[in-house]
Each structure stands twice: as C-alpha cells, then as structure tokens.
CSV table of C-alpha atoms in Angstrom, one decimal:
chain,number,residue,atom,x,y,z
A,1,MET,CA,80.2,-4.7,-131.2
A,2,PHE,CA,80.5,-7.7,-128.9
A,3,ASN,CA,81.9,-10.9,-130.6
A,4,TRP,CA,81.6,-14.0,-128.5
A,5,GLN,CA,84.5,-15.9,-130.2
A,6,ASP,CA,86.9,-12.9,-130.3
A,7,GLU,CA,86.2,-12.2,-126.6
A,8,THR,CA,86.7,-15.8,-125.7
A,9,GLU,CA,90.1,-15.8,-127.5
A,10,LYS,CA,91.2,-12.7,-125.7
A,11,GLN,CA,90.2,-14.1,-122.3
A,12,TRP,CA,92.1,-17.4,-122.9
A,13,ASP,CA,95.2,-15.6,-124.2
A,14,SER,CA,95.2,-13.5,-121.0
A,15,GLN,CA,94.9,-16.6,-118.8
A,16,ALA,CA,97.3,-18.9,-120.7
A,17,VAL,CA,100.2,-18.8,-118.2
A,18,GLN,CA,97.9,-19.2,-115.2
A,19,TRP,CA,96.0,-22.0,-116.8
A,20,SER,CA,99.1,-23.9,-117.7
A,21,GLU,CA,100.2,-23.8,-114.1
A,22,ARG,CA,97.0,-25.5,-113.1
A,23,SER,CA,96.6,-27.9,-116.0
A,24,ARG,CA,99.1,-30.6,-114.9
A,25,ASN,CA,97.4,-31.0,-111.5
A,26,MET,CA,93.9,-31.2,-113.1
A,27,TRP,CA,95.0,-34.0,-115.4
A,28,ASP,CA,97.2,-35.9,-112.9
A,29,LYS,CA,95.3,-35.5,-109.6
A,30,GLY,CA,92.2,-33.3,-110.1
A,31,SER,CA,88.9,-33.3,-112.0
A,32,ARG,CA,90.4,-34.7,-115.3
A,33,LYS,CA,92.4,-37.5,-113.9
A,34,GLN,CA,89.9,-40.2,-114.9
A,35,ILE,CA,89.5,-39.1,-118.5
A,36,VAL,CA,92.5,-40.7,-120.2
A,37,PRO,CA,91.9,-44.1,-118.5
A,38,PHE,CA,88.2,-43.8,-119.6
A,39,ILE,CA,89.3,-43.2,-123.2
A,40,GLU,CA,91.7,-46.2,-123.0
A,41,ARG,CA,88.8,-48.5,-122.1
A,42,HIS,CA,87.0,-47.5,-125.3
A,43,LEU,CA,89.6,-46.5,-127.9
A,44,GLN,CA,92.3,-48.7,-129.4
A,45,HIS,CA,95.8,-47.5,-128.9
A,46,LYS,CA,97.5,-45.9,-131.9
A,47,ALA,CA,94.2,-44.5,-133.0
A,48,SER,CA,94.1,-40.9,-134.2
A,49,ILE,CA,92.4,-38.4,-131.8
A,50,LEU,CA,91.8,-34.7,-132.0
A,51,ASP,CA,92.0,-32.8,-128.7
A,52,ILE,CA,89.7,-29.7,-129.2
A,53,GLY,CA,90.3,-27.0,-126.8
A,54,CYS,CA,93.7,-28.5,-126.0
A,55,GLY,CA,94.9,-25.4,-124.0
A,56,ASP,CA,98.5,-25.7,-122.9
A,57,GLY,CA,98.7,-29.2,-124.4
A,58,TYR,CA,99.1,-31.3,-121.2
A,59,GLY,CA,96.0,-33.4,-121.9
A,60,SER,CA,97.2,-34.0,-125.4
A,61,PHE,CA,100.5,-35.1,-123.9
A,62,LYS,CA,98.7,-37.5,-121.6
A,63,LEU,CA,97.0,-39.0,-124.7
A,64,LYS,CA,100.3,-39.4,-126.5
A,65,GLN,CA,101.8,-41.1,-123.4
A,66,ALA,CA,98.9,-43.5,-123.6
A,67,GLY,CA,99.8,-44.5,-127.1
A,68,TYR,CA,97.6,-42.3,-129.4
A,69,ASP,CA,98.3,-40.3,-132.5
A,70,VAL,CA,97.3,-36.9,-131.2
A,71,THR,CA,96.5,-33.5,-132.7
A,72,GLY,CA,95.7,-30.5,-130.6
A,73,VAL,CA,93.7,-27.4,-131.6
A,74,ASP,CA,92.8,-24.3,-129.6
A,75,LEU,CA,91.4,-20.9,-130.2
A,76,SER,CA,94.1,-19.2,-128.1
A,77,ALA,CA,97.4,-18.5,-129.9
A,78,ASP,CA,99.1,-18.1,-126.5
A,79,MET,CA,97.9,-21.5,-125.4
A,80,ILE,CA,99.2,-23.1,-128.6
A,81,ASP,CA,102.6,-21.4,-128.2
A,82,ILE,CA,102.9,-22.9,-124.7
A,83,ALA,CA,101.8,-26.4,-126.0
A,84,LYS,CA,104.4,-26.3,-128.8
A,85,ALA,CA,107.2,-25.2,-126.5
A,86,ASN,CA,106.5,-27.9,-123.9
A,87,TYR,CA,105.3,-31.0,-125.8
A,88,ARG,CA,107.2,-32.2,-128.9
A,89,GLY,CA,105.9,-34.8,-131.3
A,90,ILE,CA,102.3,-33.5,-131.2
A,91,SER,CA,100.8,-31.4,-133.9
A,92,PHE,CA,99.3,-28.2,-132.3
A,93,LEU,CA,97.3,-25.8,-134.4
A,94,LYS,CA,95.4,-22.6,-133.7
A,95,GLY,CA,91.8,-22.9,-134.8
A,96,SER,CA,88.1,-22.5,-133.9
A,97,ILE,CA,85.7,-25.4,-133.2
A,98,HIS,CA,83.2,-23.5,-135.4
A,99,GLU,CA,85.4,-24.1,-138.4
A,100,LEU,CA,88.0,-26.8,-137.7
A,101,PRO,CA,91.0,-26.8,-140.1
A,102,PHE,CA,90.7,-30.5,-141.0
A,103,LYS,CA,89.1,-32.5,-143.8
A,104,ASP,CA,86.0,-34.5,-143.3
A,105,HIS,CA,86.4,-37.8,-141.5
A,106,SER,CA,90.0,-37.1,-140.4
A,107,PHE,CA,90.1,-38.7,-137.0
A,108,SER,CA,89.1,-41.9,-135.3
A,109,ALA,CA,88.1,-40.0,-132.2
A,110,VAL,CA,87.6,-36.5,-130.8
A,111,MET,CA,88.1,-35.3,-127.2
A,112,ALA,CA,86.5,-32.0,-126.1
A,113,ILE,CA,86.7,-31.3,-122.4
A,114,ASN,CA,84.9,-28.2,-121.1
A,115,VAL,CA,84.5,-26.7,-124.6
A,116,LEU,CA,81.0,-27.1,-126.0
A,117,GLU,CA,79.3,-25.6,-123.0
A,118,TRP,CA,81.2,-22.4,-123.4
A,119,LEU,CA,80.1,-21.8,-127.0
A,120,GLU,CA,77.7,-19.2,-128.2
A,121,HIS,CA,76.5,-21.9,-130.7
A,122,PRO,CA,77.0,-25.4,-129.2
A,123,LEU,CA,75.1,-27.1,-132.0
A,124,GLN,CA,77.5,-25.7,-134.7
A,125,GLY,CA,80.4,-26.9,-132.7
A,126,LEU,CA,78.9,-30.4,-132.4
A,127,GLN,CA,78.2,-30.5,-136.1
A,128,GLU,CA,81.9,-29.7,-136.8
A,129,ILE,CA,82.9,-32.5,-134.5
A,130,ASP,CA,80.6,-34.8,-136.4
A,131,ARG,CA,82.2,-33.7,-139.6
A,132,VAL,CA,85.8,-34.5,-138.7
A,133,ILE,CA,85.1,-37.9,-137.0
A,134,LYS,CA,85.3,-41.1,-139.1
A,135,GLU,CA,82.2,-43.3,-139.4
A,136,ASP,CA,81.9,-45.4,-136.3
A,137,GLY,CA,84.4,-43.1,-134.5
A,138,LEU,CA,84.2,-42.0,-130.9
A,139,PHE,CA,83.5,-38.7,-129.3
A,140,PHE,CA,84.7,-38.1,-125.7
A,141,VAL,CA,83.2,-35.0,-124.1
A,142,GLY,CA,83.3,-33.4,-120.7
A,143,ILE,CA,80.6,-30.9,-119.7
A,144,LEU,CA,80.6,-28.9,-116.5
A,145,GLY,CA,77.8,-29.7,-114.1
A,146,PRO,CA,75.7,-27.5,-111.7
A,147,THR,CA,78.3,-27.5,-108.9
A,148,ALA,CA,81.1,-26.2,-111.1
A,149,GLY,CA,80.3,-22.6,-109.9
A,150,PRO,CA,79.7,-20.1,-108.8
A,151,ARG,CA,78.9,-18.8,-112.3
A,152,LYS,CA,80.9,-15.6,-112.0
A,153,ASN,CA,81.3,-15.4,-115.7
A,154,SER,CA,77.5,-15.4,-116.2
A,155,TYR,CA,76.6,-12.8,-113.7
A,156,PRO,CA,76.6,-9.7,-116.0
A,157,ARG,CA,73.7,-11.2,-118.0
A,158,LEU,CA,71.4,-10.4,-115.0
A,159,TYR,CA,72.0,-6.7,-115.9
A,160,GLU,CA,71.4,-7.5,-119.5
A,161,GLN,CA,75.0,-7.2,-120.3
A,162,VAL,CA,76.8,-9.6,-122.7
A,163,ALA,CA,78.8,-12.4,-121.0
A,164,ILE,CA,80.8,-15.4,-122.0
A,165,CYS,CA,78.9,-18.0,-120.0
A,166,ASN,CA,78.0,-21.7,-119.7
A,167,THR,CA,75.3,-22.4,-122.2
A,168,MET,CA,74.6,-26.1,-121.5
A,169,MET,CA,74.2,-28.7,-118.8
A,170,PRO,CA,75.3,-32.4,-119.2
A,171,TRP,CA,71.8,-33.8,-119.8
A,172,GLU,CA,71.2,-31.2,-122.5
A,173,LEU,CA,74.5,-32.2,-124.3
A,174,LYS,CA,73.4,-35.9,-124.2
A,175,GLN,CA,70.0,-35.1,-125.8
A,176,LEU,CA,71.6,-32.8,-128.4
A,177,ALA,CA,74.3,-35.3,-129.3
A,178,GLU,CA,71.7,-38.1,-129.7
A,179,GLU,CA,69.4,-35.9,-131.8
A,180,GLN,CA,72.4,-35.3,-134.1
A,181,GLY,CA,72.9,-39.1,-134.6
A,182,PHE,CA,75.5,-39.9,-131.9
A,183,HIS,CA,74.9,-43.1,-129.9
A,184,PHE,CA,75.6,-43.0,-126.2
A,185,VAL,CA,78.2,-45.6,-125.2
A,186,ASP,CA,79.3,-44.8,-121.6
A,187,GLY,CA,79.7,-42.0,-119.1
A,188,PHE,CA,80.6,-41.1,-115.5
A,189,GLY,CA,80.4,-38.2,-113.1
A,190,VAL,CA,83.1,-36.1,-111.5
A,191,TYR,CA,82.3,-34.7,-108.1
A,192,LYS,CA,83.8,-32.1,-105.7
A,193,ARG,CA,86.0,-33.4,-102.9
A,194,GLY,CA,83.2,-33.1,-100.3
A,195,VAL,CA,80.9,-35.5,-102.3
A,196,LYS,CA,81.5,-39.2,-101.5
A,197,VAL,CA,80.2,-42.2,-103.3
A,198,HIS,CA,77.6,-43.0,-100.7
A,199,HIS,CA,76.1,-39.5,-101.3
A,200,TYR,CA,75.1,-40.4,-104.9
A,201,ALA,CA,75.4,-44.1,-105.5
A,202,GLU,CA,71.7,-44.8,-105.0
A,203,LEU,CA,70.5,-41.8,-106.9
A,204,THR,CA,69.1,-41.7,-110.4
A,205,GLU,CA,71.4,-40.4,-113.1
A,206,GLU,CA,69.4,-37.2,-113.2
A,207,LEU,CA,70.1,-36.6,-109.6
A,208,GLN,CA,73.7,-37.7,-109.8
A,209,GLN,CA,74.2,-35.1,-112.6
A,210,ALA,CA,72.6,-32.5,-110.4
A,211,LEU,CA,75.4,-33.0,-107.9
A,212,SER,CA,78.2,-33.3,-110.4
A,213,PHE,CA,81.1,-31.0,-111.1
A,214,MET,CA,81.5,-32.5,-114.5
A,215,TRP,CA,80.0,-35.3,-116.6
A,216,VAL,CA,82.1,-37.2,-119.1
A,217,TYR,CA,80.5,-39.0,-122.0
A,218,CYS,CA,81.6,-41.4,-124.7
A,219,PHE,CA,79.4,-41.3,-127.9
A,220,ARG,CA,79.8,-43.3,-131.1
A,221,LYS,CA,79.2,-41.7,-134.5
A,222,LYS,CA,76.7,-43.7,-136.5
C-alpha cells in the first residue's frame, strides 16, 4: 500500500548527496539567497528558530551565522546525517512535520521552505507548526509558485497513479494560514532569471504570484 510519508522519506534519502551539492548555491546565490536577510528584518537575533525540512543543514547554518539559536528537523535520516557531519553547534533531529518531536510553544519562530506544499495533509503540518510556536511568534514559509516546474513529480496522477506532488499554491497557503489564526506580516516573490523587475512591478500581487518561482511569507501567531 502506498504511504505518502514513507515514499517521501525514501526519495529524499536517495537524493541526499545530490541535494547537498546544490544546497549551498541555492542559499548563497540562488532562489533562497533573500530568505535569511528577510528573517533578520523581522526576528530579533538570538531568538530560537526551528528549521523544518532542514535537509543537509546549510540553511540552518546560515541562520546560526546570522545569530539565531537554531534547531533543524528533517524526515530524511540521510539528510540529518549530512547536516550533523558538516555543521557543529546546531541540534539536528530526524522527525516528521506531522508529529514534531517538541513540546508546545517551544520556539520563537519556525522556518519551513518548500515543505508544506509537498505534504499529503498540509493543514496537519500547519497545525503542528502552530503548536510549537510561542504566542506572538513568527512563521517564515516558502511555497513554490506556478513557474517552479515542469511538474514531473505530479505527472503520474494523470494516469490515476499515486504521486508525491505539489498540493498547494502560494495564495492557497496564505488563505489557509490566515484561517488558522496566523496574521500576515510581510512577503516577497522569487522569480526565475529571465523575469526582470519591470515584468511584474506594476502587476497585482495575484499576477505577480502567477509569475513566481517561489513566494516567501512571514506570519505572526496570534
């Protein structure tokens, strides 16, 4: 029987080394380079932050460099092994976003980049995030947009086959988060290299998101 979470874990274990080779470039020069500076504008240094879906740990390391008390968690044991081997002074744990191994209200903030949209049950993941964030804490989330394709992962569903695929767009995440009691604070779009500022500057947010590779949000828990 197909189990979404087990299959996701297997896929990330198999891609761990390849992903780690790409991760540094994404955080330093690529699609994720604006995320830590964005967090620094909203979250005080030395605050505790949980990096969900930390992968090889380089994003967690960037947060630690910025002055935060960082904990990383990932579903993939192979990813966690890489993170522990490369980045000392950060607590890395294997765990599922559907059942995070932390007490209620444990962190001042949570970062989840390209995690929620790949869940079979995004609402359950969001509710777990809500559980571990302190009152008035911040939630930083990156959700892939329509241009982050082609959706090769999703294609088998057209033959009514099971597939690990993107379940949510940025505007859906915003609505879901607000319906769960999170308050929108700030956000920005990440675009592919061929998209320039003049292509989207005068567009509505809805149309900007339609062009986006990823949308990054900051929400506050109330």
